[in-house]
Amino acid sequence: MHLYLIEQSENPGYDTYDSAVVCAGTAEKARHIFPDKRTLWVKDHWEDRYGEYYDSYDWTHPDNVTVTRIGKAAKTSVAGAILSSFNAGYGR
């Protein structure tokens, strides 16, 4: 398992994820990890943990994710998001 920085710039602005540190076996698997820990890539779309279609307006399609290997994970590590950067909207 390795640690990867995943980033996207397709959906900038408020209420979007711009990056995350994830644990995965390969860079290809890393690009299919959603930063919120609750959403999964299933065939050709994102789904929430209840199997509902999830519109990725706050992230992006895996093809648009930039992946950079940043280190090796501990042998006991589990695949998934470790830390994510979310650009929350401003209050009124």
Tab-separated table of C-alpha atoms in Angstrom:
chain	number	residue	atom	x	y	z
A	1	MET	CA	0.000	0.000	0.000
A	2	HIS	CA	1.094	3.525	-0.784
A	3	LEU	CA	0.084	7.044	0.146
A	4	TYR	CA	-1.079	9.272	-2.687
A	5	LEU	CA	-2.037	12.906	-3.034
A	6	ILE	CA	-5.107	13.129	-5.277
A	7	GLU	CA	-6.125	16.508	-6.701
A	8	GLN	CA	-8.757	17.966	-8.997
A	9	SER	CA	-9.165	21.408	-10.564
A	10	GLU	CA	-12.276	20.823	-12.678
A	11	ASN	CA	-14.688	21.973	-9.934
A	12	PRO	CA	-13.071	24.923	-8.111
A	13	GLY	CA	-14.785	27.232	-5.680
A	14	TYR	CA	-16.944	26.866	-2.600
A	15	ASP	CA	-18.324	23.542	-1.344
A	16	THR	CA	-15.842	21.419	-3.290
A	17	TYR	CA	-12.976	19.090	-2.467
A	18	ASP	CA	-9.721	20.105	-4.113
A	19	SER	CA	-7.465	17.340	-2.817
A	20	ALA	CA	-6.996	14.441	-0.429
A	21	VAL	CA	-4.351	12.090	0.885
A	22	VAL	CA	-5.418	8.497	0.321
A	23	CYS	CA	-4.067	5.018	0.922
A	24	ALA	CA	-4.273	2.634	-2.033
A	25	GLY	CA	-2.456	-0.242	-3.661
A	26	THR	CA	-1.962	1.547	-6.991
A	27	ALA	CA	-2.279	5.013	-8.487
A	28	GLU	CA	-5.256	3.805	-10.539
A	29	LYS	CA	-7.064	2.675	-7.384
A	30	ALA	CA	-6.191	5.971	-5.702
A	31	ARG	CA	-7.901	8.000	-8.448
A	32	HIS	CA	-11.131	6.080	-7.732
A	33	ILE	CA	-11.249	7.058	-4.050
A	34	PHE	CA	-13.667	9.847	-3.148
A	35	PRO	CA	-12.358	12.269	-0.488
A	36	ASP	CA	-15.365	11.954	1.841
A	37	LYS	CA	-14.891	8.274	2.861
A	38	ARG	CA	-18.592	7.576	2.212
A	39	THR	CA	-18.761	7.564	-1.575
A	40	LEU	CA	-17.587	4.829	-3.959
A	41	TRP	CA	-16.900	4.640	-7.693
A	42	VAL	CA	-19.209	1.963	-9.113
A	43	LYS	CA	-18.760	1.071	-12.802
A	44	ASP	CA	-19.232	4.571	-14.263
A	45	HIS	CA	-20.532	6.823	-11.484
A	46	TRP	CA	-20.183	7.717	-7.813
A	47	GLU	CA	-22.565	6.122	-5.284
A	48	ASP	CA	-23.077	6.900	-1.633
A	49	ARG	CA	-22.820	4.114	0.921
A	50	TYR	CA	-26.541	3.374	0.538
A	51	GLY	CA	-26.238	2.651	-3.181
A	52	GLU	CA	-27.750	5.967	-4.261
A	53	TYR	CA	-26.350	7.784	-7.294
A	54	TYR	CA	-24.126	10.661	-6.170
A	55	ASP	CA	-23.638	13.741	-8.361
A	56	SER	CA	-19.958	14.607	-8.062
A	57	TYR	CA	-20.395	18.387	-8.293
A	58	ASP	CA	-18.044	18.685	-5.316
A	59	TRP	CA	-15.350	16.386	-6.750
A	60	THR	CA	-14.822	15.102	-10.299
A	61	HIS	CA	-14.674	12.087	-12.588
A	62	PRO	CA	-11.669	9.816	-11.847
A	63	ASP	CA	-10.195	10.586	-15.287
A	64	ASN	CA	-9.727	14.201	-14.136
A	65	VAL	CA	-7.889	13.327	-10.912
A	66	THR	CA	-4.152	13.993	-10.706
A	67	VAL	CA	-2.365	11.357	-8.615
A	68	THR	CA	1.053	11.768	-6.997
A	69	ARG	CA	2.685	9.045	-4.922
A	70	ILE	CA	3.965	10.610	-1.709
A	71	GLY	CA	5.055	7.650	0.363
A	72	LYS	CA	4.665	4.100	1.545
A	73	ALA	CA	1.863	3.198	3.947
A	74	ALA	CA	2.239	1.045	7.050
A	75	LYS	CA	1.520	-2.644	6.485
A	76	THR	CA	-1.596	-2.389	8.645
A	77	SER	CA	-3.081	0.492	6.617
A	78	VAL	CA	-6.542	0.222	5.089
A	79	ALA	CA	-7.379	1.626	1.653
A	80	GLY	CA	-9.326	4.869	1.632
A	81	ALA	CA	-9.207	8.583	2.302
A	82	ILE	CA	-7.013	9.704	5.183
A	83	LEU	CA	-7.275	13.483	4.988
A	84	SER	CA	-9.151	15.736	2.576
A	85	SER	CA	-9.291	19.425	1.746
A	86	PHE	CA	-12.839	20.809	1.434
A	87	ASN	CA	-13.475	24.437	0.505
A	88	ALA	CA	-16.586	25.209	2.542
A	89	GLY	CA	-18.945	27.969	1.446
A	90	TYR	CA	-19.174	31.238	3.297
A	91	GLY	CA	-21.850	32.016	5.857
A	92	ARG	CA	-24.485	34.726	5.518
